[in-house]
Tab-separated table of C-alpha atoms in Angstrom:
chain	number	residue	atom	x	y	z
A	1	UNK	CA	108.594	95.381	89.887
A	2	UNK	CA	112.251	94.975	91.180
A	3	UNK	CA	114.186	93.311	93.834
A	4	UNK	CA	111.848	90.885	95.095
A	5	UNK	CA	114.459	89.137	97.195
A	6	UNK	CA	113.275	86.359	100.024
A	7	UNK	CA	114.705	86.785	103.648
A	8	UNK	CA	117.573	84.568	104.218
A	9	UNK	CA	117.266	82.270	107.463
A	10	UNK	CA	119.794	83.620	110.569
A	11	UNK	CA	123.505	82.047	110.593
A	12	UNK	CA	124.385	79.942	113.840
A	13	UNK	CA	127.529	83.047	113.450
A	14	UNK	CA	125.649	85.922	113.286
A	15	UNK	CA	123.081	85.108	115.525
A	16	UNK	CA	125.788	83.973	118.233
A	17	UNK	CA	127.626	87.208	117.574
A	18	UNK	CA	124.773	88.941	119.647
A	19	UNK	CA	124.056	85.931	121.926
A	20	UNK	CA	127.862	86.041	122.769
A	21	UNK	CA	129.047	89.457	122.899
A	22	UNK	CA	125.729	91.298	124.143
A	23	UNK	CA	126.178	93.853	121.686
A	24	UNK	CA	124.411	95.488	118.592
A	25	UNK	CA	126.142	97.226	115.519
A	26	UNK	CA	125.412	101.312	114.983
A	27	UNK	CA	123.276	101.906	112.864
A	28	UNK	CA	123.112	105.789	110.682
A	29	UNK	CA	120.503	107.175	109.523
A	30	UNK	CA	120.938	109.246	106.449
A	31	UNK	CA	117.735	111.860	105.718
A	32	UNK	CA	118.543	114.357	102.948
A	33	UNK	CA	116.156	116.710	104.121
A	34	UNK	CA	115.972	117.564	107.654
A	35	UNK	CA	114.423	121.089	106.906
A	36	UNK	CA	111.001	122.243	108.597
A	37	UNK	CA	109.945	120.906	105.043
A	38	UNK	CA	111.193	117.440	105.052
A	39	UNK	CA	111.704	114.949	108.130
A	40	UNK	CA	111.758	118.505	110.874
A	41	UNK	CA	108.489	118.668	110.662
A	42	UNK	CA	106.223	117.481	113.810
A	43	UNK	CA	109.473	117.286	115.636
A	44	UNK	CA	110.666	114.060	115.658
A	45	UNK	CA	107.363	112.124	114.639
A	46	UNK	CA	108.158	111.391	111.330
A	47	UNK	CA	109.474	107.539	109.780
A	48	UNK	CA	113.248	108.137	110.230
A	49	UNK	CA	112.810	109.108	113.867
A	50	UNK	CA	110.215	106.345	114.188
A	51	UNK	CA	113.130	104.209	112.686
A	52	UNK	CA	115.274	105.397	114.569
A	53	UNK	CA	113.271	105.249	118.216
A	54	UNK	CA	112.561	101.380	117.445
A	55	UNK	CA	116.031	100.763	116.618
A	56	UNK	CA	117.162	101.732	119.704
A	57	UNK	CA	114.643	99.650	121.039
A	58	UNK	CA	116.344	96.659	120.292
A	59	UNK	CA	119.244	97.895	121.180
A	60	UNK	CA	121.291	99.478	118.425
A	61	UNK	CA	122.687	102.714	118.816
A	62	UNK	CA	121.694	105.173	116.218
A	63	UNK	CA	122.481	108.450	115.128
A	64	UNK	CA	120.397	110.555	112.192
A	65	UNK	CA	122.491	112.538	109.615
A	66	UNK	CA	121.288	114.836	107.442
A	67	UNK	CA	120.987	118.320	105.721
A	68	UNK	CA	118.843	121.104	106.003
A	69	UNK	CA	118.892	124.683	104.038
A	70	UNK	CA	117.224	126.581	106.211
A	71	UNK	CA	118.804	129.923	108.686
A	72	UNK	CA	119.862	127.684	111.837
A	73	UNK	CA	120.056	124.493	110.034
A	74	UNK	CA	117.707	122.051	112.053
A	75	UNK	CA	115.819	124.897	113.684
A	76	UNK	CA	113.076	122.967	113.701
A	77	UNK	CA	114.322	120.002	115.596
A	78	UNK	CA	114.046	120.352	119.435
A	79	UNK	CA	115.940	118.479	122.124
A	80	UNK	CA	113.221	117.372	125.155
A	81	UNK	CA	113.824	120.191	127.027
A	82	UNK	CA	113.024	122.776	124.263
A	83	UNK	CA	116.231	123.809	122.880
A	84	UNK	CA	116.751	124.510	119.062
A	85	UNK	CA	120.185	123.155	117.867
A	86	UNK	CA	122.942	125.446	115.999
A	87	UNK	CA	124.245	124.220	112.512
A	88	UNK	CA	126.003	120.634	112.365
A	89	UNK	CA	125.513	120.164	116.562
A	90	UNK	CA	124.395	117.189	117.676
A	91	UNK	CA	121.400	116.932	119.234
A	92	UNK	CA	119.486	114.270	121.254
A	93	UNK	CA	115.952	113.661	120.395
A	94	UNK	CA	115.092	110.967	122.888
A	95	UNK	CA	118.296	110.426	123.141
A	96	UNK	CA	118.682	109.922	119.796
A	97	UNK	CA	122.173	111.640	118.348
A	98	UNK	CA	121.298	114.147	115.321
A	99	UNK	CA	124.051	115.926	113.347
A	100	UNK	CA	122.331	118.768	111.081
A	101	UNK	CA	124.473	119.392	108.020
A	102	UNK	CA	123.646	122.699	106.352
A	103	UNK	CA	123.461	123.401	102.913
A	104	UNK	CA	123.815	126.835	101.246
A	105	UNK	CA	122.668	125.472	97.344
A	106	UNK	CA	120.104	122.657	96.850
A	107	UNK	CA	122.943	119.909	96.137
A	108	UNK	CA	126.099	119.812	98.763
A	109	UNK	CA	129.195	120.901	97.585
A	110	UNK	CA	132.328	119.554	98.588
A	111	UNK	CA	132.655	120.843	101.949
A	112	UNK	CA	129.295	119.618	102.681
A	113	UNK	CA	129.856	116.403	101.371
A	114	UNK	CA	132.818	115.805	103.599
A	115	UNK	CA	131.300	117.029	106.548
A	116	UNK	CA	128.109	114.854	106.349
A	117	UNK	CA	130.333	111.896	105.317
A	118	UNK	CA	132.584	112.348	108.616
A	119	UNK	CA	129.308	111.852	110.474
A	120	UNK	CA	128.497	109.058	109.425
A	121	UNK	CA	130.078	106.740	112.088
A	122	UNK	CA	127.553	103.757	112.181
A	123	UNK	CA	128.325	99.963	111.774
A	124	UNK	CA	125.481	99.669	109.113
A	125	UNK	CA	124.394	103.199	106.600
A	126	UNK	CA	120.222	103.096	106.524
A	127	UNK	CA	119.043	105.615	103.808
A	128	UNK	CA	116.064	107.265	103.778
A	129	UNK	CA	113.848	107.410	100.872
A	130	UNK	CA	114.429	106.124	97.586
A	131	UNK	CA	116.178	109.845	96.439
A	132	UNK	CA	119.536	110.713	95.268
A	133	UNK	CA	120.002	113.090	97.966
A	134	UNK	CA	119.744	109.913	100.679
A	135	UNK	CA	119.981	106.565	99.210
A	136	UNK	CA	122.232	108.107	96.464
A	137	UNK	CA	124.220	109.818	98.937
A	138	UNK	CA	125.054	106.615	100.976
A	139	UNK	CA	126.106	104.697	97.392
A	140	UNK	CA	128.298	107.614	97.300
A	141	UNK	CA	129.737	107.444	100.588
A	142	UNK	CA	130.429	103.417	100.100
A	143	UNK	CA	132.595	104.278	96.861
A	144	UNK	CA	134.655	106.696	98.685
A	145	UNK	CA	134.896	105.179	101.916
A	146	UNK	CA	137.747	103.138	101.399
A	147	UNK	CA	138.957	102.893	104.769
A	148	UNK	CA	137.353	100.611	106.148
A	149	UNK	CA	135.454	97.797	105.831
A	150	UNK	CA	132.330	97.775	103.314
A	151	UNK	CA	129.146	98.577	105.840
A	152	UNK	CA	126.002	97.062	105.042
A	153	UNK	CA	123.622	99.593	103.460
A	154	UNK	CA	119.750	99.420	104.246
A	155	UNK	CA	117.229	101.089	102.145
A	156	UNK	CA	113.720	102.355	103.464
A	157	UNK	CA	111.007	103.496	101.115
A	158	UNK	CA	108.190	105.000	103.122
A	159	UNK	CA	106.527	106.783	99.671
A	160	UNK	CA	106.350	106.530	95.890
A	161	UNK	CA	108.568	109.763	95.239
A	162	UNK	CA	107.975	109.525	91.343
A	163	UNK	CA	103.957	109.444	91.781
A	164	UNK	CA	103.865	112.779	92.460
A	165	UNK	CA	105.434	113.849	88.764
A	166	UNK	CA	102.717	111.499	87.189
A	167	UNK	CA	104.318	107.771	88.324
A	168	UNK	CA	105.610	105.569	85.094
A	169	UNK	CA	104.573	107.685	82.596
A	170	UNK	CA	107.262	110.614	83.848
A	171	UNK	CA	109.095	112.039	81.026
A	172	UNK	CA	112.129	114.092	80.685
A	173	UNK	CA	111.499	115.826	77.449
A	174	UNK	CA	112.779	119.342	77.009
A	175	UNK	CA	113.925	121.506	74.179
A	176	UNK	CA	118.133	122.346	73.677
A	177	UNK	CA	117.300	125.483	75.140
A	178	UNK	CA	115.337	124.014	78.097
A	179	UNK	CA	118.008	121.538	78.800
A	180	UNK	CA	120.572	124.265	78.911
A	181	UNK	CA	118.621	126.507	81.317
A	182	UNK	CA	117.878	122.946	83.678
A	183	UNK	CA	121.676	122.469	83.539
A	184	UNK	CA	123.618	125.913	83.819
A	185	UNK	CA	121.127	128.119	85.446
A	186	UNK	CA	121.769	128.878	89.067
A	187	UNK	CA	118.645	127.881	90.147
A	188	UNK	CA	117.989	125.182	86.886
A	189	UNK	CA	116.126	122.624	87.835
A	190	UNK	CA	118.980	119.608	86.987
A	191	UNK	CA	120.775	121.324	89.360
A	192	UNK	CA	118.083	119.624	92.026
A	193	UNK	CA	119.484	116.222	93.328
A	194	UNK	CA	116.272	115.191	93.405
A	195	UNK	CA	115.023	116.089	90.232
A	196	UNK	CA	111.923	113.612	88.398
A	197	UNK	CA	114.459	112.806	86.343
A	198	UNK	CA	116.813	111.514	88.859
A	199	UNK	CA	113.832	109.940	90.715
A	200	UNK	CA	113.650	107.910	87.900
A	201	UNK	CA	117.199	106.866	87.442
A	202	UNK	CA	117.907	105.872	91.226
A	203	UNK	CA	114.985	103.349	90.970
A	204	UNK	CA	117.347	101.449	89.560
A	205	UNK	CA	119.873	100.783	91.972
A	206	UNK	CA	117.666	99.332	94.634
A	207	UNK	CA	119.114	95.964	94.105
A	208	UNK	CA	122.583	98.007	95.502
A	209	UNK	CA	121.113	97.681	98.630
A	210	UNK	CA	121.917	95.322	101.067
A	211	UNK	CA	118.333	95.458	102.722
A	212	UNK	CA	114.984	97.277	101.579
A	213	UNK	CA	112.305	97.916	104.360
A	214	UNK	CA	109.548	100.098	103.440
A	215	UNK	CA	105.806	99.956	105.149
A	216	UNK	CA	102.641	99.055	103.118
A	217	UNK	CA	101.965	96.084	100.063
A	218	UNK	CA	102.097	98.759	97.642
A	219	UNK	CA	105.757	99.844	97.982
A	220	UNK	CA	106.778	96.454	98.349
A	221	UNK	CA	104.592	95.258	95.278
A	222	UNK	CA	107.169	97.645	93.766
A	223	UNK	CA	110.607	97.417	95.446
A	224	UNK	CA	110.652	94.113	97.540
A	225	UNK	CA	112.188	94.079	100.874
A	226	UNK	CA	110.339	93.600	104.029
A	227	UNK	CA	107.396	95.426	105.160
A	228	UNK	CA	107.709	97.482	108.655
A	229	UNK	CA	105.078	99.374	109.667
A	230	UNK	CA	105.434	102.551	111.552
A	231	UNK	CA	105.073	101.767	115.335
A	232	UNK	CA	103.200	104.504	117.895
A	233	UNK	CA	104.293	105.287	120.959
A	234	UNK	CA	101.818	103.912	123.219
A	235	UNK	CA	102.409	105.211	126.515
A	236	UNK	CA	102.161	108.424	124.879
A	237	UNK	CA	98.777	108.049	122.794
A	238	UNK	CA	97.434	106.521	126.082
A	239	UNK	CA	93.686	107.245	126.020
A	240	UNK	CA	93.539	106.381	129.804
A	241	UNK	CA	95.855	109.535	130.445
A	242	UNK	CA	92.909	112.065	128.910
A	243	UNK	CA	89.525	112.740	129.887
A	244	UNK	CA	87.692	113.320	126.483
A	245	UNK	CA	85.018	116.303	127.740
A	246	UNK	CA	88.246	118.229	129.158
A	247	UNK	CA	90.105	117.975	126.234
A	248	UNK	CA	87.216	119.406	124.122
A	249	UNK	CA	86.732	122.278	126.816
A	250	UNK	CA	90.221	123.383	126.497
A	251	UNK	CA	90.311	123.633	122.491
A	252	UNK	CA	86.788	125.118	122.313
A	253	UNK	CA	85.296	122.537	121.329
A	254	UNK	CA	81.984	121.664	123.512
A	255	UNK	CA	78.902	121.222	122.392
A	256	UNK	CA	80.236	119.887	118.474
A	257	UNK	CA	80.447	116.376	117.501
A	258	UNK	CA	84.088	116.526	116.589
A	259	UNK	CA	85.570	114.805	112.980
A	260	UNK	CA	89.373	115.213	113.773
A	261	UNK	CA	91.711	115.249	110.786
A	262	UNK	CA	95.195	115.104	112.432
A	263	UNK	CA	97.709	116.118	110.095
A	264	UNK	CA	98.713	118.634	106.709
A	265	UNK	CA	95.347	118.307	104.335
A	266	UNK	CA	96.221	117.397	100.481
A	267	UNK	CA	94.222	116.588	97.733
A	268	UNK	CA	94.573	112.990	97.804
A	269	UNK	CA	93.974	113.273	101.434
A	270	UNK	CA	90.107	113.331	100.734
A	271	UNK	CA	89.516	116.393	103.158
A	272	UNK	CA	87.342	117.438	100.586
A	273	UNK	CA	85.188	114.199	100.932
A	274	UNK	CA	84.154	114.434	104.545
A	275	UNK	CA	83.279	118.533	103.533
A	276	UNK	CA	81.346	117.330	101.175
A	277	UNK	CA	79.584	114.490	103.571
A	278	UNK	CA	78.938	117.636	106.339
A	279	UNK	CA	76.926	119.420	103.007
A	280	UNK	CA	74.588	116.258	102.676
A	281	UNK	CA	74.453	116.158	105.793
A	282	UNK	CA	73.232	119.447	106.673
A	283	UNK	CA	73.858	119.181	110.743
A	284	UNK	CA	75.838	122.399	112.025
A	285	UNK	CA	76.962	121.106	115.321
A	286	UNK	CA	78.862	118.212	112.872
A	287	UNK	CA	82.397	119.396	112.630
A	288	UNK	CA	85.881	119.133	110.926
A	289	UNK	CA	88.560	119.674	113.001
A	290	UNK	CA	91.589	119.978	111.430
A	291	UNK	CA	95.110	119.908	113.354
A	292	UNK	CA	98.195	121.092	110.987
A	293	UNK	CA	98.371	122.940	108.076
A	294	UNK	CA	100.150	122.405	104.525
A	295	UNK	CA	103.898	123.624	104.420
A	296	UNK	CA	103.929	123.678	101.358
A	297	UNK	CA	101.069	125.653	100.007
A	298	UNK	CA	97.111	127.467	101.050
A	299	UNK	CA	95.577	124.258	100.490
A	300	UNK	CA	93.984	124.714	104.043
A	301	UNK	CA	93.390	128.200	103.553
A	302	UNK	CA	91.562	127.187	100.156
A	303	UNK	CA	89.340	124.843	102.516
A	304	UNK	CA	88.426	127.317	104.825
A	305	UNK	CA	87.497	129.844	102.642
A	306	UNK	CA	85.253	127.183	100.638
A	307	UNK	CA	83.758	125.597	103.914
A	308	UNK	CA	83.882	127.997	106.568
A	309	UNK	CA	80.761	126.460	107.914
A	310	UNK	CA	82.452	123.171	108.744
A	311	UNK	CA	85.878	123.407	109.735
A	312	UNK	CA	87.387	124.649	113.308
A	313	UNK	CA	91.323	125.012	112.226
A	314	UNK	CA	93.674	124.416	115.340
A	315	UNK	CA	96.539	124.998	113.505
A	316	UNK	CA	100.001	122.709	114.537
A	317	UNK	CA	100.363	121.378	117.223
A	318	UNK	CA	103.645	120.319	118.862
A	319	UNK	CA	103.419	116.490	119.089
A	320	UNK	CA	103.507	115.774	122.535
A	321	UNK	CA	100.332	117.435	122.700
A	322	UNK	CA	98.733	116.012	119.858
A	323	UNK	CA	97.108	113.013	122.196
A	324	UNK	CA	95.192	115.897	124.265
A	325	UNK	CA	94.347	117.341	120.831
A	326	UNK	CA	92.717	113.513	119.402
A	327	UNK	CA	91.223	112.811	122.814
A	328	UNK	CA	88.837	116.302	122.024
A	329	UNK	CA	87.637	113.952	118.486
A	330	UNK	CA	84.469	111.573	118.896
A	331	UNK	CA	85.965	110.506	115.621
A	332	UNK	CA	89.316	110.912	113.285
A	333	UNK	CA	89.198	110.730	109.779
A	334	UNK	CA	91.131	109.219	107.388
A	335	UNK	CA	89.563	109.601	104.199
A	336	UNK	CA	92.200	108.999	101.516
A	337	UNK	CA	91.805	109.098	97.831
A	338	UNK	CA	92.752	106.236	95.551
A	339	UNK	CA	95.641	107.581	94.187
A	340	UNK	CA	99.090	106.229	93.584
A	341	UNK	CA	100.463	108.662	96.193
A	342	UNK	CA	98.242	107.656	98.762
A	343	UNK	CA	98.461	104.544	98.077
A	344	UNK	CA	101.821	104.185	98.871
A	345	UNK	CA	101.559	105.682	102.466
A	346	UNK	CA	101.273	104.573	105.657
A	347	UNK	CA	98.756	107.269	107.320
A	348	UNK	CA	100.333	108.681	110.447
A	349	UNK	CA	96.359	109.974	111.535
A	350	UNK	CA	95.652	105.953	111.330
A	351	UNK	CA	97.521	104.540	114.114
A	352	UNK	CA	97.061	108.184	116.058
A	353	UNK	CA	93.413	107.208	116.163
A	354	UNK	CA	93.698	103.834	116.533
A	355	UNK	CA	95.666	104.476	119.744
A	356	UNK	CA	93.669	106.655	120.995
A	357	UNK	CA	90.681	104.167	121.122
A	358	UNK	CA	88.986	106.546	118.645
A	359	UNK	CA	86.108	105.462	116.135
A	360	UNK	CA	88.128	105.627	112.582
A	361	UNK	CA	85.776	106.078	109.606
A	362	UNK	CA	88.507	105.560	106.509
A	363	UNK	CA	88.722	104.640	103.104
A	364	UNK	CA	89.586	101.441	101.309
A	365	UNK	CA	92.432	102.454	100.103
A	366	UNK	CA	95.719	101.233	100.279
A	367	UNK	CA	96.586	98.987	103.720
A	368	UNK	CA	93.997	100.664	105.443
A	369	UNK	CA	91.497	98.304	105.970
A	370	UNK	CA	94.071	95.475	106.293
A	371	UNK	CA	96.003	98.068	109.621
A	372	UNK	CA	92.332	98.730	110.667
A	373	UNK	CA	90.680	94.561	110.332
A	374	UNK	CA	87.239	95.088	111.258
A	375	UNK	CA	87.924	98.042	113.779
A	376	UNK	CA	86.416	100.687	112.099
A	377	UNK	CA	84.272	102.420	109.607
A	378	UNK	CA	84.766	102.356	105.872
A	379	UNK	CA	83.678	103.588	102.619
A	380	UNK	CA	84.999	103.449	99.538
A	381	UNK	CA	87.269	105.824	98.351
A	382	UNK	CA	86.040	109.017	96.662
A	383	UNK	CA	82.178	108.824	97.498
A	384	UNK	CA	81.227	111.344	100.047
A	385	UNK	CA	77.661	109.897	100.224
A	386	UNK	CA	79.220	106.603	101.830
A	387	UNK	CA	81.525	108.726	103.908
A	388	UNK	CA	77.769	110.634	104.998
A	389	UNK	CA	76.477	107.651	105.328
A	390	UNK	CA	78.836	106.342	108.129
A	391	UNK	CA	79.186	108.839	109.639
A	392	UNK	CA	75.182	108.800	110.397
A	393	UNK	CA	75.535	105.491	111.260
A	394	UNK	CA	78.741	106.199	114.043
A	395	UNK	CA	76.450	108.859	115.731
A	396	UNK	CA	73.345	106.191	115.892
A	397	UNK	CA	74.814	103.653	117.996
A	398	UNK	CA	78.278	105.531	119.074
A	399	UNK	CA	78.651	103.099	122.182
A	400	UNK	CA	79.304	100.168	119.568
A	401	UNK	CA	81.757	103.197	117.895
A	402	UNK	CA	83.309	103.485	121.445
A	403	UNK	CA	84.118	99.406	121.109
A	404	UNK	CA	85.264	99.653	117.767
A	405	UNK	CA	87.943	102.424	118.773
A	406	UNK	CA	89.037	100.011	122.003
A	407	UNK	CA	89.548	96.937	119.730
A	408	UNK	CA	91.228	99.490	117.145
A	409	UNK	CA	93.762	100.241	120.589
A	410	UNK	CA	93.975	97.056	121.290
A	411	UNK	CA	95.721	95.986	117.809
A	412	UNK	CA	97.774	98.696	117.704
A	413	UNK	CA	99.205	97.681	120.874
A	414	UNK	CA	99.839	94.512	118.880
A	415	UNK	CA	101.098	94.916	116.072
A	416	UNK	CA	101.583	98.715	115.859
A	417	UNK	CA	103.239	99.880	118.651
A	418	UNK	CA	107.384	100.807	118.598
A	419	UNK	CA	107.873	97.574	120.226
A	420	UNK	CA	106.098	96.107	117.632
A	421	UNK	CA	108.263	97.896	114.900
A	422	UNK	CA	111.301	97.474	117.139
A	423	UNK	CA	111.419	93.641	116.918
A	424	UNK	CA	109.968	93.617	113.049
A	425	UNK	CA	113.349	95.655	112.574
A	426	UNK	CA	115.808	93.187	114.559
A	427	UNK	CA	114.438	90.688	112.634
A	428	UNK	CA	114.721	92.098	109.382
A	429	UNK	CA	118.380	92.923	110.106
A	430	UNK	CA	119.389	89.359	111.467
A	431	UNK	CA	118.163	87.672	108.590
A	432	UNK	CA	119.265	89.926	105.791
A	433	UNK	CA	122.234	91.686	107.168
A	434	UNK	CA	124.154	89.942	109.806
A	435	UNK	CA	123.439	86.161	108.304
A	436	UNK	CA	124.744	86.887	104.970
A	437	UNK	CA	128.248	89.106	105.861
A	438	UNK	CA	131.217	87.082	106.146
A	439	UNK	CA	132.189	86.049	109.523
A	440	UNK	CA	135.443	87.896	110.746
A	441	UNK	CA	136.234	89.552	107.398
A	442	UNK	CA	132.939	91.801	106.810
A	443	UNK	CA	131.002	92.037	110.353
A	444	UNK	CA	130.727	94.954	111.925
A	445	UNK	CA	133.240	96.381	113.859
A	446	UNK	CA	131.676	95.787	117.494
A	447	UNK	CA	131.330	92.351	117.007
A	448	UNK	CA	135.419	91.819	117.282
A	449	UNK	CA	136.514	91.146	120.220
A	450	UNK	CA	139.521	92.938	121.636
């Protein structure tokens, strides 16, 4: 367990820095992968943009900077209006400033380096993801920028990223000749900046930060900091803007009982669960709707071709349309597995639902049924006849659903909306950045007055 550090109570000076001079510092945003694989995916719906989006809420100007290897670095990041960016442009993503560094070879070389570290303008560096190819990036960039003053550094954790090579019990263990392949092959696998192995090592440099946020108990069980969960966008996810027969019309959906799984499907996901559940339950206008696909594998494909009797596949969506798509659902699922990876995350599909007024029928697993607090279904975690079960009971008295998925929107708008993340964020960075630099010698630039 490391850097369990308490919040430090706002300085009279930093807080009047604000009061006084109506400004906020810059803050950039540092993603290492900004590929159709990593943080370009669902355009812009992701935890740096949500980061980013409530930032600007409370007024701090933000930019993103990262790297992607794909042709067209960032091709999968659209501006508003549509528009795919060229290599390094900048780009606004509700108005948010992106600057797409890309990479020929999985680590940046020199040229890379430079470029990416020119971009990074902001008053205060927030990495994220505990990886060397973010958070070790921006330790980098405060050795070697010299120049100017030393910038607070925030890091946010929004997933265990050793639990997917087995957690603690990771080891490193190859032969001479192994080693040598891993180190001098082209494509070696030490040649990865974010390598197990190095996954491992940067664990222990949190304390180097200046700031950890990350977004459920179990990631700050493990790192500290303070916990900011991701906020929704709730005059998009509006249920009062859809009319839920429509919605099913247009996908092809009339006439099923719709179980909506919003997002890529993954072992620990549980998808397999609430298949399961449909086979005991044995009811063929029951079911699974599933919006995304895996980009990194035929998981999905593997489900369809198992379950074909179950599952309606709409494929992704872009996600201004994904509130159409969950107003079609008379229920969204969210039936995670207890497992160290999804215990660490902070399902997206959740709040989706939850905004949405939906019924949720989840697992207890995780903060799930903390988020949720009585507005919603559960069962515990791998056991398909409780998942069956509930979802019997939904359909028997689905007005008292319908009430559950209105309180469920109701606390979302709460404590789960951007706002809601916005001013968790201010806080956060009041308390733990601005209180504790020294006044006139390390604040921010833009708090000096001319």
């Amino acid at each position: 367990m490391l850097d369990h550090r308490p919040a430090a109570s706002p300085s009279a000076a930093a807080q009047s820095a604000v009061d006084i001079l109506g400004e906020r510092p810059s803050v950039s945003i540092v993603v290492g992968d900004l590929s159709s694989r990593g943080a370009g995916r669902w355009n812009g719906a992701v935890r740096p943009f949500l980061l980013a989006q409530a930032l600007q809420s409370g007024g701090y100007p933000v930019e993103i900077v990262g790297f992607s290897a794909e042709d067209g670095a960032g091709a999968n990041l659209h501006s508003e209006s549509g528009s795919a960016p060229a290599a390094s442009q900048a780009l606004p993503i509700a108005n948010i400033l992106i600057h797409v560094v890309p990479l020929a070879t999985p680590a940046p070389g020199p040229r890379a380096l430079d470029k990416f570290f020119r971009h990074l303008s902001g008053d205060i560096v927030y990495a994220y993801k505990l990886k060397p190819s973010s958070f070790g990036l921006a330790l980098l960039h405060r050795r070697v920028a010299r120049s100017r003053p030393r910038r607070p550094l925030i890091l946010d954790i929004d997933d265990w990223e050793l639990s997917w090579h087995g957690g603690d019990d990771y080891r490193y263990r190859p032969n001479p000749r192994q080693l040598a392949r891993d180190l001098l092959k082209s494509e070696g696998a030490l040649r990865h900046p974010d390598h197990p192995l190095y996954l491992r090592w940067i664990e222990r440099l949190v304390a180097n930060a200046d700031l950890i946020t990350t977004h459920n108990d179990f990631l700050q069980q493990r790192f500290g900091g303070v916990k900011i969960p991701n906020g929704k966008d709730t005059e998009l996810f509006n249920p009062d803007r859809y009319d839920a027969e429509a919605s099913r019309a247009a996908y092809g959906l009339s006439g099923y009982r719709v179980l909506m799984f919003p997002g890529a499907p993954r072992p620990y996901k549980g998808v397999e669960d609430i298949l399961t559940a449909l086979d005991r339950l044995n009811e063929p206008d029951l079911k699974l709707v599933i919006v995304g696909g895996s980009p990194y594998d035929d998981y999905d494909r593997t489900l369809r071709d198992r379950w074909p009797q179950h599952i309606i596949h709409l494929g992704k969506r872009p996600y201004g349309e994904m509130p159409k798509v969950i107003a079609a659902a008379h229920v969204v699922v969210v039936p995670q597995r207890q497992t160290p990876a999804a215990q660490a995350q902070f399902p997206l599909k959740l709040t989706d639902g939850m905004a949405m007024a939906k019924p949720i029928l989840a697992t207890r697993v995780g903060d799930i049924p903390a988020i949720l607090n009585g507005c919603g279904y559960l069962a515990e975690a791998d056991a398909p006849a409780q998942l069956a079960a509930q979802i019997t009971a939904i359909f028997a008295d689905y007005d008292q659903a319908l009430e559950l998925g209105r309180q469920a929107r109701d606390r979302t708008l709460t404590h789960y909306s951007m706002a809601a993340m916005g001013a968790g964020l201010h806080q956060a960075i009041q308390q733990n950045i601005l209180s504790t630099v020294h006044w006139r010698s390390q604040v921010p630039e833009c708090f000096h007055q001319s």
